[in-house]
Coordinates of C-alpha atoms in Angstrom, one line a residue:
Chain A
M258 CA 18.5 -25.6 -11.0
S259 CA 21.3 -26.2 -13.5
T260 CA 22.1 -23.3 -15.8
L261 CA 22.3 -23.4 -19.6
T262 CA 25.6 -21.6 -20.6
L263 CA 26.3 -19.8 -24.0
R264 CA 29.8 -18.8 -24.4
L265 CA 30.9 -16.6 -27.1
K266 CA 33.5 -18.4 -28.9
K267 CA 34.7 -15.9 -31.6
E268 CA 35.1 -12.3 -32.2
L269 CA 32.0 -11.0 -34.1
T270 CA 32.6 -8.4 -36.9
H271 CA 28.9 -7.4 -37.0
S272 CA 26.1 -6.8 -34.5
L273 CA 24.1 -10.1 -33.9
N274 CA 20.6 -10.1 -33.1
C275 CA 19.9 -12.2 -29.8
A276 CA 16.6 -11.6 -29.2
A277 CA 15.7 -15.3 -29.6
L278 CA 18.0 -16.4 -26.9
T279 CA 15.5 -16.0 -24.0
P280 CA 14.3 -18.6 -21.4
E281 CA 10.9 -18.7 -22.7
N282 CA 12.1 -19.2 -26.4
L283 CA 14.5 -22.0 -25.3
A284 CA 12.2 -23.8 -22.9
G285 CA 11.6 -27.2 -23.8
K286 CA 14.3 -27.5 -26.4
S287 CA 17.0 -29.8 -26.7
I288 CA 20.8 -28.9 -27.0
P289 CA 20.8 -29.8 -30.6
D290 CA 17.5 -27.8 -31.2
I291 CA 19.1 -24.8 -29.4
A292 CA 22.4 -25.2 -31.6
S293 CA 20.5 -25.2 -34.8
L294 CA 18.6 -21.9 -34.1
M295 CA 19.4 -19.1 -36.4
L296 CA 20.5 -15.7 -35.3
S297 CA 20.7 -12.7 -37.6
D298 CA 23.7 -10.2 -38.0
G299 CA 21.8 -8.3 -40.6
R300 CA 23.3 -9.7 -43.5
N301 CA 23.7 -13.3 -42.6
Q302 CA 22.0 -16.1 -40.8
L303 CA 24.3 -18.0 -38.2
R304 CA 23.5 -20.9 -36.2
V305 CA 23.8 -20.4 -32.5
D306 CA 26.3 -23.2 -32.4
A307 CA 28.5 -21.3 -34.8
V308 CA 28.7 -18.5 -32.3
F309 CA 28.2 -19.8 -29.1
E310 CA 29.8 -23.0 -27.1
I311 CA 26.7 -24.3 -25.5
S312 CA 27.1 -26.2 -22.2
G313 CA 24.8 -27.2 -19.1
A314 CA 21.4 -28.6 -19.0
P315 CA 18.6 -27.9 -21.5
I316 CA 16.1 -25.5 -20.1
T317 CA 12.9 -27.1 -18.8
D318 CA 10.7 -23.9 -18.0
A319 CA 10.5 -20.4 -18.5
L320 CA 11.8 -19.5 -15.1
H321 CA 15.4 -20.8 -16.1
T322 CA 18.5 -19.0 -16.2
I323 CA 20.8 -18.6 -19.0
H324 CA 24.4 -17.4 -18.6
F325 CA 26.1 -15.7 -21.2
K326 CA 29.8 -15.8 -21.0
D327 CA 32.6 -13.8 -22.7
S328 CA 29.9 -11.7 -24.4
S329 CA 30.8 -8.9 -26.4
R330 CA 29.4 -5.5 -27.5
K331 CA 28.4 -7.0 -30.8
L332 CA 25.5 -8.8 -28.9
D333 CA 22.3 -6.8 -29.4
Y334 CA 18.8 -7.2 -28.1
L335 CA 20.0 -9.7 -25.2
G336 CA 16.9 -10.6 -23.0
A337 CA 14.4 -8.9 -25.4
H338 CA 10.7 -9.6 -24.5
I339 CA 11.5 -11.6 -21.4
N340 CA 8.4 -12.3 -19.3
S341 CA 10.3 -14.5 -16.8
G342 CA 13.3 -16.3 -16.0
S343 CA 16.9 -14.7 -15.8
L344 CA 20.0 -13.8 -17.7
E345 CA 23.4 -13.6 -16.2
I346 CA 25.8 -11.8 -18.6
S347 CA 29.6 -11.9 -18.2
G348 CA 31.0 -9.3 -20.2
D349 CA 29.9 -6.3 -22.4
V350 CA 26.9 -6.4 -24.4
G351 CA 25.4 -4.2 -27.3
A352 CA 22.4 -2.2 -27.8
Y353 CA 19.0 -2.8 -26.6
L354 CA 19.7 -5.1 -23.6
G355 CA 16.3 -6.0 -22.2
F356 CA 14.3 -4.5 -25.1
N357 CA 10.7 -4.7 -24.1
L358 CA 11.5 -6.3 -21.0
N359 CA 8.3 -7.5 -19.3
G360 CA 9.3 -9.5 -16.1
G361 CA 12.2 -11.6 -15.0
T362 CA 15.9 -10.4 -14.1
I363 CA 18.7 -9.4 -16.3
H364 CA 22.1 -9.2 -14.7
C365 CA 24.9 -7.5 -16.7
H366 CA 28.3 -7.6 -15.2
G367 CA 29.8 -5.5 -18.0
N368 CA 29.2 -2.5 -19.8
T369 CA 26.3 -2.1 -22.4
A370 CA 25.8 0.1 -25.4
A371 CA 22.8 2.5 -26.1
F372 CA 19.1 1.9 -25.6
A373 CA 19.4 -0.5 -22.5
A374 CA 16.0 -1.2 -20.9
C375 CA 14.2 0.2 -23.9
N376 CA 10.5 0.1 -23.6
M377 CA 10.9 -1.8 -20.5
A378 CA 7.5 -2.5 -18.6
K379 CA 8.4 -4.9 -15.7
G380 CA 11.3 -6.8 -14.0
L381 CA 14.7 -5.8 -12.9
L382 CA 17.8 -4.8 -15.0
I383 CA 21.2 -4.5 -13.3
I384 CA 24.1 -3.4 -15.3
D385 CA 27.3 -3.4 -13.1
G386 CA 29.3 -1.2 -15.7
N387 CA 28.6 1.7 -17.8
T388 CA 25.8 2.1 -20.2
G389 CA 25.2 4.2 -23.3
E390 CA 22.7 6.7 -24.4
F391 CA 19.0 6.5 -24.1
L392 CA 18.7 4.1 -21.0
G393 CA 15.2 3.2 -20.6
G394 CA 14.2 5.2 -23.6
A395 CA 11.6 4.6 -26.2
S396 CA 12.1 2.7 -29.5
A397 CA 11.8 4.6 -32.7
G398 CA 8.2 5.7 -33.2
Q399 CA 7.0 5.1 -29.8
R400 CA 5.9 8.1 -27.8
K401 CA 6.8 6.4 -24.3
G402 CA 9.9 4.9 -23.1
M403 CA 10.4 2.7 -20.1
H404 CA 7.0 2.3 -18.3
G405 CA 7.7 -0.1 -15.5
G406 CA 10.3 -2.1 -13.6
T407 CA 13.5 -1.2 -12.1
V408 CA 16.8 -0.5 -13.5
L409 CA 20.0 -0.2 -11.4
V410 CA 23.1 1.1 -13.2
K411 CA 26.2 0.9 -11.0
G412 CA 28.5 2.7 -13.3
N413 CA 27.8 6.0 -15.5
A414 CA 24.9 6.4 -18.1
G415 CA 25.2 8.2 -21.2
D416 CA 23.2 10.9 -22.5
R417 CA 19.3 11.1 -22.6
A418 CA 18.8 8.5 -19.7
G419 CA 15.1 8.2 -19.1
D420 CA 14.0 10.1 -22.3
Q421 CA 10.1 10.0 -22.4
M422 CA 10.1 7.5 -19.5
R423 CA 6.5 6.9 -18.5
R424 CA 6.8 4.8 -15.2
G425 CA 9.2 2.8 -13.2
L426 CA 12.5 3.4 -11.2
M427 CA 15.9 4.0 -12.9
L428 CA 18.8 4.3 -10.3
I429 CA 22.3 5.4 -11.6
E430 CA 25.0 5.2 -9.0
G431 CA 27.6 6.9 -11.1
N432 CA 27.2 10.0 -13.4
A433 CA 24.6 10.7 -16.0
G434 CA 25.1 12.4 -19.4
D435 CA 23.2 15.6 -20.7
Y436 CA 19.4 15.7 -20.9
C437 CA 18.9 13.3 -18.1
G438 CA 15.3 12.7 -17.8
S439 CA 14.5 15.0 -21.0
R440 CA 10.8 14.6 -22.2
M441 CA 10.1 12.5 -18.9
I442 CA 6.3 11.6 -18.5
A443 CA 6.3 10.0 -15.2
G444 CA 8.5 7.7 -13.0
T445 CA 11.7 8.1 -10.9
I446 CA 15.4 8.5 -11.9
G447 CA 17.9 8.8 -9.2
V448 CA 21.6 9.7 -10.0
M449 CA 24.2 9.5 -7.2
G450 CA 26.9 11.2 -9.5
N451 CA 27.0 14.2 -11.5
V452 CA 24.4 15.0 -14.2
G453 CA 25.2 16.8 -17.4
M454 CA 23.5 19.7 -18.8
Y455 CA 19.8 20.2 -19.3
A456 CA 18.6 17.8 -16.5
G457 CA 15.0 17.2 -16.8
F458 CA 14.7 19.1 -20.2
N459 CA 10.9 19.2 -21.4
M460 CA 10.0 17.0 -18.4
K461 CA 6.1 16.8 -17.9
H462 CA 6.0 15.1 -14.7
G463 CA 8.3 12.5 -12.6
T464 CA 11.0 13.0 -10.2
L465 CA 14.7 13.2 -10.6
L466 CA 16.6 12.5 -7.3
L467 CA 20.1 13.8 -7.2
L468 CA 22.8 13.9 -4.7
K469 CA 25.0 16.5 -6.6
K470 CA 23.7 20.0 -7.6
P471 CA 23.1 20.2 -11.4
A472 CA 23.6 22.9 -13.6
L473 CA 19.9 23.6 -14.5
H474 CA 18.5 25.6 -17.2
A475 CA 16.3 28.6 -16.6
T476 CA 12.9 26.9 -17.0
M477 CA 13.4 24.7 -14.1
Q478 CA 11.9 26.7 -11.2
D479 CA 13.5 26.7 -7.7
C480 CA 10.7 26.0 -5.0
G481 CA 13.1 25.8 -2.1
M482 CA 14.0 23.6 0.8
H483 CA 11.5 20.8 2.0
T484 CA 11.0 18.0 3.9
L485 CA 9.2 15.3 1.9
P486 CA 7.4 12.4 3.5
F487 CA 7.0 10.3 0.6
L488 CA 10.8 9.8 0.4
S489 CA 10.7 7.3 3.2
L490 CA 8.3 5.1 0.9
L491 CA 10.9 5.4 -1.7
Y492 CA 13.8 4.9 0.2
Q493 CA 12.3 1.7 1.5
S494 CA 11.8 0.4 -2.1
F495 CA 15.5 0.9 -2.8
S496 CA 16.3 -1.1 0.5
K497 CA 15.6 -4.5 -1.4
L498 CA 18.3 -3.7 -3.6
D499 CA 22.2 -4.2 -3.6
S500 CA 22.7 -0.8 -4.2
Q501 CA 24.4 2.4 -2.6
F502 CA 20.9 4.0 -2.9
S503 CA 19.7 1.9 0.0
G504 CA 22.0 3.8 2.3
L505 CA 19.7 7.1 1.6
H506 CA 17.7 8.3 4.9
T507 CA 17.1 12.1 4.5
Q508 CA 13.9 13.4 3.5
R509 CA 15.3 16.9 3.4
V510 CA 15.7 18.2 -0.4
Q511 CA 15.7 21.2 -2.6
R512 CA 12.9 21.1 -5.1
W513 CA 13.1 22.4 -8.5
V514 CA 9.8 22.3 -10.5
G515 CA 9.5 22.1 -14.4
D516 CA 10.1 22.0 -17.1
A517 CA 8.2 25.4 -17.4
A518 CA 9.1 25.5 -21.0
C519 CA 6.3 22.9 -21.6
N520 CA 4.2 23.6 -18.7
G521 CA 5.7 20.5 -16.9
N522 CA 5.0 19.6 -13.2
G523 CA 8.0 17.3 -12.9
E524 CA 10.4 17.7 -10.1
I525 CA 14.4 17.7 -9.4
L526 CA 15.0 16.9 -6.0
L527 CA 18.4 17.7 -4.6
I528 CA 19.2 15.5 -1.5
S529 CA 20.5 17.8 1.2
A530 CA 24.1 16.6 2.4
Chain B
M240 CA -24.3 -19.8 34.3
I241 CA -22.8 -17.9 36.9
I242 CA -19.1 -16.6 36.9
N243 CA -17.7 -15.1 40.2
N244 CA -21.2 -14.4 41.4
I245 CA -22.2 -12.7 38.3
Q246 CA -24.9 -14.4 36.1
I247 CA -24.5 -14.9 32.4
D248 CA -28.0 -14.9 30.8
D249 CA -28.9 -17.7 28.3
T250 CA -29.3 -15.2 25.5
F251 CA -27.4 -14.0 22.4
A252 CA -26.5 -10.7 20.6
E253 CA -27.8 -10.6 17.4
A254 CA -25.2 -9.0 14.7
F255 CA -25.6 -8.2 10.9
N256 CA -23.3 -8.3 7.8
M257 CA -21.6 -5.0 7.2
R258 CA -18.6 -3.7 4.9
A259 CA -15.6 -2.5 6.5
T260 CA -12.1 -0.8 5.8
R261 CA -9.0 -0.1 7.6
V262 CA -6.9 3.2 7.3
I263 CA -3.7 3.6 8.7
L264 CA -3.1 7.3 9.9
T265 CA 0.5 8.5 10.7
A266 CA 1.7 12.1 11.6
Q267 CA 4.7 13.7 13.0
N268 CA 4.0 12.3 16.5
L269 CA 0.9 10.1 18.1
K270 CA -0.6 13.5 19.1
W271 CA -1.4 14.4 15.8
A272 CA -2.0 11.0 14.4
Y273 CA -4.8 10.8 17.2
H274 CA -6.1 14.2 16.4
A275 CA -6.6 13.0 12.7
A276 CA -8.1 9.8 13.9
N277 CA -10.4 11.3 16.4
A278 CA -11.8 13.7 13.7
M279 CA -12.1 11.0 11.3
T280 CA -14.1 8.7 13.7
G281 CA -16.2 11.3 15.2
F282 CA -19.8 11.2 14.8
A283 CA -19.5 7.7 13.8
T284 CA -21.3 6.0 16.5
S285 CA -24.1 4.1 14.7
V286 CA -25.0 3.7 11.2
I287 CA -28.5 4.6 12.2
G288 CA -27.7 8.3 12.2
C289 CA -24.0 8.6 11.2
G290 CA -24.0 6.5 8.0
V291 CA -20.6 4.8 9.4
E292 CA -19.4 3.1 12.6
A293 CA -15.8 4.1 13.1
G294 CA -13.2 3.8 15.9
I295 CA -9.5 3.9 16.5
E296 CA -8.5 0.0 16.4
G297 CA -5.1 0.7 18.1
E298 CA -1.6 2.4 18.1
L299 CA 1.1 1.7 15.7
G300 CA 4.8 2.1 16.4
E301 CA 7.2 3.6 13.9
T302 CA 8.2 0.3 12.6
E303 CA 4.7 -0.7 11.9
T304 CA 3.6 2.1 9.8
P305 CA 4.2 2.4 5.8
D306 CA 6.2 5.7 6.3
G307 CA 8.0 4.9 9.6
R308 CA 6.1 7.7 11.6
P309 CA 3.9 6.8 14.7
G310 CA 0.3 6.2 13.8
V311 CA -2.9 4.7 14.5
S312 CA -5.1 2.4 12.7
V313 CA -8.9 3.1 12.1
L314 CA -11.6 0.8 11.4
L315 CA -14.8 1.8 9.7
F316 CA -17.9 -0.3 9.4
A317 CA -21.0 0.5 7.2
M318 CA -24.0 -1.5 5.9
G319 CA -23.2 -1.2 2.3
S320 CA -20.0 -0.6 0.0
K321 CA -21.7 2.6 -1.6
V322 CA -22.3 4.4 1.9
L323 CA -18.8 3.1 3.1
M324 CA -17.2 4.6 0.0
Q325 CA -19.0 8.0 0.4
Q326 CA -18.1 8.3 4.3
L327 CA -14.5 7.3 3.7
E328 CA -14.1 10.0 0.9
T329 CA -15.9 12.5 3.0
R330 CA -14.0 12.0 6.3
M331 CA -10.8 11.8 4.7
G332 CA -11.3 15.1 2.8
Q333 CA -12.5 17.0 6.0
C334 CA -10.5 15.2 8.8
V335 CA -7.1 13.9 7.4
L336 CA -6.4 16.0 4.5
T337 CA -7.1 19.0 6.8
C338 CA -5.0 17.8 9.8
P339 CA -1.3 18.8 10.1
T340 CA 1.3 16.4 9.3
A341 CA -1.1 13.7 8.6
A342 CA -0.8 10.9 6.2
A343 CA -3.1 8.0 5.1
F344 CA -2.5 4.5 4.0
A345 CA -4.3 1.4 3.2
G346 CA -4.8 -0.9 6.3
I347 CA -6.3 -3.8 4.8
N348 CA -5.8 -6.2 1.7
S349 CA -8.6 -7.1 -0.4
E350 CA -9.7 -7.6 -4.1
D351 CA -12.3 -5.0 -3.5
Q352 CA -10.5 -1.5 -3.3
I353 CA -12.2 1.8 -2.6
N354 CA -10.9 5.1 -2.9
L355 CA -8.7 6.6 -0.3
G356 CA -6.8 9.4 -2.1
K357 CA -7.8 8.8 -5.6
N358 CA -10.3 11.8 -5.5
L359 CA -8.7 13.7 -2.9
R360 CA -5.7 14.4 -5.3
F361 CA -7.9 16.9 -7.2
F362 CA -7.5 19.3 -4.2
G363 CA -4.1 19.7 -5.8
D364 CA -5.4 21.6 -8.6
G365 CA -3.1 20.2 -11.1
F366 CA -0.1 20.5 -9.0
Q367 CA -0.7 17.0 -7.3
T368 CA 1.9 14.1 -8.0
S369 CA 1.5 10.4 -8.2
K370 CA 4.0 8.0 -7.2
L371 CA 4.0 4.2 -7.9
I372 CA 6.1 2.5 -5.3
T373 CA 6.4 -1.2 -5.3
D374 CA 3.1 -1.6 -7.1
K375 CA 1.1 0.8 -4.8
R376 CA 0.0 4.3 -6.0
Y377 CA 0.4 7.1 -3.6
W378 CA -0.5 10.7 -4.2
R379 CA 1.3 13.9 -3.1
V380 CA -0.9 16.7 -2.7
P381 CA 0.7 19.9 -2.0
V382 CA -0.8 21.8 1.1
M383 CA 0.2 24.7 3.1
D384 CA 2.3 22.6 5.5
G385 CA 4.1 20.8 3.0
E386 CA 2.7 17.8 1.2
F387 CA -0.2 15.6 2.1
L388 CA 0.7 12.1 1.3
C389 CA -2.0 9.3 0.8
E390 CA -2.4 6.0 -0.8
E391 CA -4.6 5.8 -3.8
T392 CA -7.0 3.0 -2.4
T393 CA -7.6 0.7 0.4
G394 CA -9.2 -2.6 0.7
M395 CA -13.0 -3.1 1.7
V396 CA -14.0 -6.4 3.2
R397 CA -17.1 -8.1 4.5
A398 CA -17.5 -7.8 8.2
I399 CA -19.9 -7.9 11.1
G400 CA -21.4 -5.4 13.0
G401 CA -23.7 -5.2 16.3
G402 CA -22.0 -7.8 18.6
N403 CA -23.0 -6.6 22.1
F404 CA -23.3 -7.3 25.9
L405 CA -25.4 -5.5 28.5
I406 CA -23.8 -4.8 32.0
L407 CA -26.6 -5.1 34.7
A408 CA -25.7 -3.3 37.8
T409 CA -27.1 -1.9 41.2
S410 CA -26.2 1.7 40.4
Q411 CA -25.4 3.9 37.4
S412 CA -21.7 4.5 38.7
L413 CA -21.1 0.8 39.3
A414 CA -22.4 -0.2 35.7
L415 CA -20.3 2.5 34.1
A416 CA -17.1 1.6 36.1
A417 CA -17.4 -2.1 35.0
A418 CA -18.1 -0.9 31.5
E419 CA -14.9 1.0 31.5
V420 CA -12.8 -2.0 32.9
A421 CA -14.5 -4.0 30.0
I422 CA -13.5 -1.5 27.4
E423 CA -9.8 -1.2 28.7
A424 CA -9.5 -4.7 28.1
M425 CA -11.3 -5.1 24.8
K426 CA -9.1 -2.1 23.6
K427 CA -6.1 -4.6 23.1
I428 CA -8.2 -6.7 20.8
P429 CA -7.3 -6.5 16.9
N430 CA -9.6 -6.2 14.3
V431 CA -12.7 -4.9 16.6
I432 CA -13.8 -1.2 17.6
M433 CA -16.6 -0.3 20.1
P434 CA -17.9 2.8 18.3
F435 CA -19.9 4.5 20.9
P436 CA -18.8 7.3 23.3
G437 CA -15.9 5.8 25.4
G438 CA -17.0 2.3 23.9
V439 CA -20.2 2.4 25.9
V440 CA -23.9 3.0 24.9
R441 CA -26.5 3.8 27.6
S442 CA -29.4 4.2 25.1
G443 CA -29.8 0.8 23.9
S444 CA -32.6 0.3 21.4
K445 CA -35.3 -2.0 20.2
V446 CA -36.7 -2.2 16.9
G447 CA -39.8 0.0 16.2
S448 CA -41.8 2.6 18.1
K449 CA -45.3 3.7 18.8
Y450 CA -44.3 6.7 16.6
K451 CA -44.5 5.9 12.9
T452 CA -41.5 7.8 12.0
M453 CA -39.3 6.2 14.2
F454 CA -37.2 3.0 13.2
A455 CA -35.9 2.3 16.6
S456 CA -36.7 3.3 20.2
T457 CA -35.6 3.0 23.5
N458 CA -35.1 -0.5 24.9
D459 CA -37.7 -0.2 27.7
A460 CA -37.3 -3.8 28.8
F461 CA -33.9 -2.7 30.2
C462 CA -34.7 0.7 31.2
P463 CA -34.6 0.7 35.2
T464 CA -37.0 3.5 35.4
L465 CA -39.7 1.6 33.7
K466 CA -39.6 -1.5 35.8
G467 CA -43.2 -1.2 37.0
V468 CA -44.8 -0.1 33.8
T469 CA -43.1 -2.4 31.0
D470 CA -42.4 -6.1 30.6
S471 CA -39.1 -5.5 32.1
E472 CA -36.0 -7.7 32.0
L473 CA -34.8 -6.1 35.2
S474 CA -35.0 -7.4 38.7
A475 CA -35.5 -5.2 41.7
E476 CA -31.8 -4.5 42.6
I477 CA -30.9 -3.7 39.0
E478 CA -30.6 0.2 38.7
S479 CA -28.4 1.0 35.7
V480 CA -27.5 -1.0 32.4
M481 CA -24.8 -0.2 30.1
E482 CA -24.1 -1.8 26.7
I483 CA -21.0 -2.4 24.9
V484 CA -21.4 -2.8 21.1
I485 CA -18.6 -4.5 18.8
D486 CA -17.9 -4.1 15.3
G487 CA -15.4 -6.6 14.0
L488 CA -13.8 -8.0 10.8
C489 CA -15.2 -11.7 11.5
F490 CA -17.2 -13.5 13.9
D491 CA -14.2 -14.8 16.1
D492 CA -13.0 -11.3 16.4
I493 CA -16.1 -10.1 17.9
A494 CA -16.7 -13.2 20.2
N495 CA -13.1 -13.0 21.5
A496 CA -13.5 -9.4 22.2
M497 CA -16.8 -10.0 24.0
R498 CA -15.3 -12.8 26.0
V499 CA -12.6 -10.6 27.1
G500 CA -14.8 -7.8 28.0
I501 CA -17.2 -10.1 30.1
T502 CA -14.3 -11.9 31.6
A503 CA -12.9 -8.6 32.8
I504 CA -16.0 -7.7 34.5
C505 CA -16.6 -11.1 36.1
Q506 CA -13.0 -10.7 37.7
L507 CA -14.2 -7.7 39.5
G508 CA -16.5 -10.1 41.1
E509 CA -19.7 -9.4 43.3
S510 CA -18.2 -6.2 44.9
S511 CA -18.4 -4.6 41.6
G512 CA -22.0 -4.2 41.8
V513 CA -22.6 -6.0 38.6
K514 CA -25.5 -8.6 38.7
R515 CA -25.7 -10.0 35.5
I516 CA -24.5 -9.8 31.8
S517 CA -27.0 -10.1 29.1
A518 CA -27.1 -9.3 25.6
G519 CA -29.4 -7.3 23.0
N520 CA -31.2 -9.1 20.2
Y521 CA -34.3 -8.9 18.1
G522 CA -35.6 -12.7 18.6
G523 CA -33.1 -13.8 16.0
K524 CA -35.0 -12.6 13.1
L525 CA -33.0 -9.9 11.9
G526 CA -29.4 -10.5 12.2
P527 CA -27.7 -13.6 11.0
H528 CA -24.9 -13.8 13.4
H529 CA -25.9 -14.9 17.0
F530 CA -23.3 -14.5 19.8
K531 CA -24.5 -16.8 22.5
L532 CA -23.2 -15.7 25.7
Q533 CA -22.9 -18.9 27.6
E534 CA -21.2 -20.5 24.5
I535 CA -18.6 -17.7 24.1
M536 CA -17.7 -17.9 27.9
Q537 CA -17.5 -21.4 28.0
A538 CA -15.3 -21.5 24.8
G539 CA -13.2 -19.2 26.6
N540 CA -12.8 -21.7 29.8
A541 CA -12.2 -24.8 27.5

């Protein structure tokens, strides 16, 4: 299947809302139709062809791939509301990558700003570089963040990764910032690198799977060393991913439960070396 | 029909529609998986008195189970979905939840889902945790040996119960020896169980009784000690009859198991003491599935 390619052709001064540029929205549209679509930078309406050089074949169905080239941190809401299809992104992107993602695949080969995978429900989001704060968090006014799907970050994640996460799988191969898994409702977050202060702050349920011992706050309760059979199932689900997480095998972990400050029953599992 | 000097009667086994499910039980090793499975399938020979007919379908290696531990697959059959659900929950709670290191997983896919660990989780008293892994929900219930891991639901399918054949031999020991040979061969067949003790039943029944409270009573036509006083099906040289009852997921599974079992007996030849193979039925009026012995054996030769 041929790919529609959108190459950013100029340096942007303002953030541009790119939510309209999804396989579903562009399916059935000719290249001139796509070129005439309007994108908002908050102040102005810009034609797509004023920002992007368009090449490749028009999108025939919603399962199509769109390739963004030379993208920048000024491109917000890339891949928002996608139900199917895929996005390949060469370069960095702005905030809200994969906002409300509900299926399909997004692969960002660069770094992202904050709120990637915000409100995500299904699908797969891969970030090869680093990502900003509130990965998989909830948008303003929402009480639940990511509630399904898989996020794989090969670099580092900022503060509050998985804030108010309700369900799904978030894997961070690098470091995570402070308050990782804060206010977590359920789901699984794996971090291979270091995590910052207050991991699992106010978590209710869910699992933080760590490879390096965190500096925990007093309301995470140490429950000792254990061998947990469910980890074999979890590791099997990792094996489908091109990730260092697929190399995990040991079911031997140290378990902390909390956050007792909110009567939580979440857990931090430190994989035994 | 005569195979290797053993007569195959021109009759049929009559079987009924049932509901079935499969559960995969794993444990630290096969020994403990069997402890869980044996407990779960205990007192499950006949729906008449046990509510459910259950048995061990087979062993599973480490590469065949969801959690990579050795395990066994268990099939359970009941006359309806409600009783199957009740029996599954009860047996899971008393036999698997209690068994050291045991875990339970769905063993069959179906649109109809019944509870496996969905309600057992409440044993966790609020400390239970769920994990949704690749679209399957599992429950982790803290127990004294660590954690009890259990999939939330398993599939329920339509199935058939009551396939059978009778082994008519010149002595009790020879009839049982032949039955054991048949069971060993039939254990290798997937999708079926032989729910009676050792796979063999010696008290085959007929419908009804002279006593008003009894729904079923001894199959006097095949009781060797009654040859002179009842309308017997047995000739003079038959001194003992053993029955093998088979529940299976579909008609072909049962027919295949019957063929394998009967073939194993026939291969023993005349010296086995087995004179005839027959089958139990109710005149064809009760069960919609008829397993005609001679057709099944002819299909095997084709």
